[in-house]
Amino acid sequence: MLKLLCVTAHPDDEAGAFGGTLLLYEERGVETFVICLTAGTAARNRGTARSDAELAAIRRAEFAASCKLLKVNYGEVLDYPDSKLDRADLHQVVGELVLRIRRIRPDVLMTFGPDGGLTGHLDHAMAGVFATMAFEWAGRDDRYPEQLQQGLTSHRARKLYYHTADFRLDDRQPFSPPTVTARIEIGRERSHKKIEAFQLHATQAPLFERVRKNFSQVAGPFEMYHLAATSGPRDAKPETDLFEGIS
Ligand SMILES: [Zn+2]
């Protein structure tokens, strides 16, 4: 069975950035996984939570509900500090991701680019940096060799994609997005389901109107990606399928 792993920064990224793609590939028989690095406790929008611990618990539950709607086979929220991923320990975070890549053994990995993916959020950028190093290092037996002494074997995913877009949002700091190399047609129905999944993140309700508008008016029924790396050399070419070239 083919496997798709998505690495995100906050609960709701799985829906807002990658939701249509996750749904599409699950429906095509691909096993889907989401690893989210933070519980999103730096959020301005906090629902009824009175503390960070309460907000973390609520957002973890929202993430689980969203993953269920998006038919994600396995979702996990790690415990790194929200809004501070640029100060997290690179060796540790990448090690945790390498461990999961070696366990899950995905064919394709998708994450944000170093621009921070459409919103320019620093946590998105860092999630992409960590995931990129994990993509590279999971396949080398000289990286995190202690994991390999516990029965795991190294694993090379075939392709690494960054979330990107051919438009920009207003009111953001400047950033330079990765080029669009893959346009995935998610269709109207999955587009609606993606919005529905985002809205299961009830703590983020004040964002719903703006996000819904971005999805339907700007992005339409497409999610766009940049092919950042492959396990073998190849020329760049436009794609409509993240699993193109993988049987
Ligand atoms: Zn986010």
PDB file of N, CA and C in Angstrom, residues 80-124:
ATOM      1  N   TYR A  80       5.903  20.392  20.807  1.00  0.00           N
ATOM      2  CA  TYR A  80       6.875  21.483  20.704  1.00  0.00           C
ATOM      3  C   TYR A  80       6.172  22.820  20.907  1.00  0.00           C
ATOM      4  N   PRO A  81       6.921  23.840  21.380  1.00  0.00           N
ATOM      5  CA  PRO A  81       6.292  25.115  21.730  1.00  0.00           C
ATOM      6  C   PRO A  81       5.822  25.910  20.511  1.00  0.00           C
ATOM      7  N   ASP A  82       4.535  26.217  20.500  1.00  0.00           N
ATOM      8  CA  ASP A  82       3.902  26.971  19.422  1.00  0.00           C
ATOM      9  C   ASP A  82       4.516  28.363  19.327  1.00  0.00           C
ATOM     10  N   SER A  83       4.709  28.832  18.101  1.00  0.00           N
ATOM     11  CA  SER A  83       5.262  30.165  17.811  1.00  0.00           C
ATOM     12  C   SER A  83       6.743  30.285  18.114  1.00  0.00           C
ATOM     13  N   LYS A  84       7.364  29.155  18.522  1.00  0.00           N
ATOM     14  CA  LYS A  84       8.784  29.200  18.869  1.00  0.00           C
ATOM     15  C   LYS A  84       9.549  28.071  18.195  1.00  0.00           C
ATOM     16  N   LEU A  85       9.050  27.578  17.100  1.00  0.00           N
ATOM     17  CA  LEU A  85       9.732  26.439  16.466  1.00  0.00           C
ATOM     18  C   LEU A  85      11.112  26.817  15.946  1.00  0.00           C
ATOM     19  N   ASP A  86      11.340  28.124  15.722  1.00  0.00           N
ATOM     20  CA  ASP A  86      12.677  28.535  15.268  1.00  0.00           C
ATOM     21  C   ASP A  86      13.696  28.432  16.398  1.00  0.00           C
ATOM     22  N   ARG A  87      13.197  28.244  17.627  1.00  0.00           N
ATOM     23  CA  ARG A  87      14.127  28.088  18.754  1.00  0.00           C
ATOM     24  C   ARG A  87      14.178  26.663  19.280  1.00  0.00           C
ATOM     25  N   ALA A  88      13.420  25.785  18.647  1.00  0.00           N
ATOM     26  CA  ALA A  88      13.444  24.379  19.074  1.00  0.00           C
ATOM     27  C   ALA A  88      14.779  23.764  18.660  1.00  0.00           C
ATOM     28  N   ASP A  89      15.147  22.683  19.329  1.00  0.00           N
ATOM     29  CA  ASP A  89      16.423  22.025  19.064  1.00  0.00           C
ATOM     30  C   ASP A  89      16.336  21.205  17.769  1.00  0.00           C
ATOM     31  N   LEU A  90      17.090  21.630  16.767  1.00  0.00           N
ATOM     32  CA  LEU A  90      16.995  20.998  15.449  1.00  0.00           C
ATOM     33  C   LEU A  90      17.271  19.499  15.514  1.00  0.00           C
ATOM     34  N   HIS A  91      18.330  19.113  16.227  1.00  0.00           N
ATOM     35  CA  HIS A  91      18.700  17.701  16.294  1.00  0.00           C
ATOM     36  C   HIS A  91      17.566  16.864  16.886  1.00  0.00           C
ATOM     37  N   GLN A  92      16.905  17.436  17.911  1.00  0.00           N
ATOM     38  CA  GLN A  92      15.828  16.691  18.573  1.00  0.00           C
ATOM     39  C   GLN A  92      14.585  16.579  17.689  1.00  0.00           C
ATOM     40  N   VAL A  93      14.138  17.715  17.127  1.00  0.00           N
ATOM     41  CA  VAL A  93      12.904  17.678  16.328  1.00  0.00           C
ATOM     42  C   VAL A  93      13.099  16.799  15.092  1.00  0.00           C
ATOM     43  N   VAL A  94      14.225  16.990  14.405  1.00  0.00           N
ATOM     44  CA  VAL A  94      14.463  16.182  13.209  1.00  0.00           C
ATOM     45  C   VAL A  94      14.543  14.703  13.597  1.00  0.00           C
ATOM     46  N   GLY A  95      15.159  14.423  14.743  1.00  0.00           N
ATOM     47  CA  GLY A  95      15.249  13.036  15.220  1.00  0.00           C
ATOM     48  C   GLY A  95      13.873  12.411  15.424  1.00  0.00           C
ATOM     49  N   GLU A  96      12.954  13.174  15.999  1.00  0.00           N
ATOM     50  CA  GLU A  96      11.591  12.647  16.205  1.00  0.00           C
ATOM     51  C   GLU A  96      10.907  12.363  14.868  1.00  0.00           C
ATOM     52  N   LEU A  97      11.158  13.247  13.900  1.00  0.00           N
ATOM     53  CA  LEU A  97      10.544  13.041  12.578  1.00  0.00           C
ATOM     54  C   LEU A  97      11.212  11.876  11.836  1.00  0.00           C
ATOM     55  N   VAL A  98      12.535  11.775  11.962  1.00  0.00           N
ATOM     56  CA  VAL A  98      13.252  10.651  11.341  1.00  0.00           C
ATOM     57  C   VAL A  98      12.718   9.328  11.892  1.00  0.00           C
ATOM     58  N   LEU A  99      12.516   9.289  13.208  1.00  0.00           N
ATOM     59  CA  LEU A  99      11.994   8.080  13.855  1.00  0.00           C
ATOM     60  C   LEU A  99      10.638   7.696  13.251  1.00  0.00           C
ATOM     61  N   ARG A 100       9.778   8.696  13.077  1.00  0.00           N
ATOM     62  CA  ARG A 100       8.434   8.415  12.524  1.00  0.00           C
ATOM     63  C   ARG A 100       8.516   8.019  11.046  1.00  0.00           C
ATOM     64  N   ILE A 101       9.402   8.649  10.298  1.00  0.00           N
ATOM     65  CA  ILE A 101       9.557   8.254   8.891  1.00  0.00           C
ATOM     66  C   ILE A 101      10.055   6.805   8.806  1.00  0.00           C
ATOM     67  N   ARG A 102      10.958   6.434   9.690  1.00  0.00           N
ATOM     68  CA  ARG A 102      11.485   5.066   9.674  1.00  0.00           C
ATOM     69  C   ARG A 102      10.418   4.053  10.109  1.00  0.00           C
ATOM     70  N   ARG A 103       9.478   4.509  10.945  1.00  0.00           N
ATOM     71  CA  ARG A 103       8.394   3.606  11.355  1.00  0.00           C
ATOM     72  C   ARG A 103       7.296   3.538  10.296  1.00  0.00           C
ATOM     73  N   ILE A 104       6.849   4.718   9.828  1.00  0.00           N
ATOM     74  CA  ILE A 104       5.719   4.792   8.887  1.00  0.00           C
ATOM     75  C   ILE A 104       6.133   4.326   7.490  1.00  0.00           C
ATOM     76  N   ARG A 105       7.334   4.711   7.067  1.00  0.00           N
ATOM     77  CA  ARG A 105       7.893   4.360   5.757  1.00  0.00           C
ATOM     78  C   ARG A 105       7.053   4.905   4.591  1.00  0.00           C
ATOM     79  N   PRO A 106       6.880   6.243   4.579  1.00  0.00           N
ATOM     80  CA  PRO A 106       6.067   6.851   3.522  1.00  0.00           C
ATOM     81  C   PRO A 106       6.770   6.840   2.166  1.00  0.00           C
ATOM     82  N   ASP A 107       5.955   6.843   1.100  1.00  0.00           N
ATOM     83  CA  ASP A 107       6.483   6.999  -0.257  1.00  0.00           C
ATOM     84  C   ASP A 107       6.643   8.482  -0.584  1.00  0.00           C
ATOM     85  N   VAL A 108       5.681   9.285  -0.122  1.00  0.00           N
ATOM     86  CA  VAL A 108       5.693  10.723  -0.402  1.00  0.00           C
ATOM     87  C   VAL A 108       5.539  11.480   0.916  1.00  0.00           C
ATOM     88  N   LEU A 109       6.326  12.552   1.058  1.00  0.00           N
ATOM     89  CA  LEU A 109       6.232  13.417   2.228  1.00  0.00           C
ATOM     90  C   LEU A 109       5.810  14.804   1.756  1.00  0.00           C
ATOM     91  N   MET A 110       4.811  15.402   2.403  1.00  0.00           N
ATOM     92  CA  MET A 110       4.450  16.781   2.063  1.00  0.00           C
ATOM     93  C   MET A 110       4.465  17.640   3.321  1.00  0.00           C
ATOM     94  N   THR A 111       4.908  18.891   3.131  1.00  0.00           N
ATOM     95  CA  THR A 111       5.034  19.806   4.259  1.00  0.00           C
ATOM     96  C   THR A 111       5.033  21.227   3.702  1.00  0.00           C
ATOM     97  N   PHE A 112       5.369  22.205   4.558  1.00  0.00           N
ATOM     98  CA  PHE A 112       5.478  23.584   4.087  1.00  0.00           C
ATOM     99  C   PHE A 112       6.887  23.843   3.550  1.00  0.00           C
ATOM    100  N   GLY A 113       7.050  24.904   2.770  1.00  0.00           N
ATOM    101  CA  GLY A 113       8.374  25.335   2.341  1.00  0.00           C
ATOM    102  C   GLY A 113       8.946  26.331   3.340  1.00  0.00           C
ATOM    103  N   PRO A 114      10.212  26.707   3.153  1.00  0.00           N
ATOM    104  CA  PRO A 114      10.850  27.652   4.075  1.00  0.00           C
ATOM    105  C   PRO A 114      10.269  29.063   4.009  1.00  0.00           C
ATOM    106  N   ASP A 115       9.335  29.294   3.078  1.00  0.00           N
ATOM    107  CA  ASP A 115       8.640  30.593   3.029  1.00  0.00           C
ATOM    108  C   ASP A 115       7.556  30.660   4.090  1.00  0.00           C
ATOM    109  N   GLY A 116       7.112  29.492   4.575  1.00  0.00           N
ATOM    110  CA  GLY A 116       6.050  29.469   5.570  1.00  0.00           C
ATOM    111  C   GLY A 116       4.666  29.255   4.974  1.00  0.00           C
ATOM    112  N   GLY A 117       4.634  28.850   3.708  1.00  0.00           N
ATOM    113  CA  GLY A 117       3.395  28.388   3.099  1.00  0.00           C
ATOM    114  C   GLY A 117       2.217  29.322   3.152  1.00  0.00           C
ATOM    115  N   LEU A 118       2.103  30.220   2.233  1.00  0.00           N
ATOM    116  CA  LEU A 118       0.943  31.081   2.007  1.00  0.00           C
ATOM    117  C   LEU A 118       0.725  32.137   3.100  1.00  0.00           C
ATOM    118  N   THR A 119       0.788  31.711   4.384  1.00  0.00           N
ATOM    119  CA  THR A 119       0.621  32.690   5.455  1.00  0.00           C
ATOM    120  C   THR A 119       1.965  33.275   5.867  1.00  0.00           C
ATOM    121  N   GLY A 120       3.060  32.625   5.485  1.00  0.00           N
ATOM    122  CA  GLY A 120       4.385  33.088   5.896  1.00  0.00           C
ATOM    123  C   GLY A 120       4.676  32.851   7.369  1.00  0.00           C
ATOM    124  N   HIS A 121       3.895  31.979   8.005  1.00  0.00           N
ATOM    125  CA  HIS A 121       4.056  31.737   9.448  1.00  0.00           C
ATOM    126  C   HIS A 121       5.407  31.070   9.736  1.00  0.00           C
ATOM    127  N   LEU A 122       6.094  31.558  10.748  1.00  0.00           N
ATOM    128  CA  LEU A 122       7.438  31.031  11.033  1.00  0.00           C
ATOM    129  C   LEU A 122       7.400  29.566  11.445  1.00  0.00           C
ATOM    130  N   ASP A 123       6.345  29.153  12.140  1.00  0.00           N
ATOM    131  CA  ASP A 123       6.240  27.733  12.516  1.00  0.00           C
ATOM    132  C   ASP A 123       6.064  26.844  11.282  1.00  0.00           C
ATOM    133  N   HIS A 124       5.319  27.339  10.304  1.00  0.00           N
ATOM    134  CA  HIS A 124       5.156  26.569   9.060  1.00  0.00           C
ATOM    135  C   HIS A 124       6.520  26.413   8.393  1.00  0.00           C
TER     136      HIS A 124
END
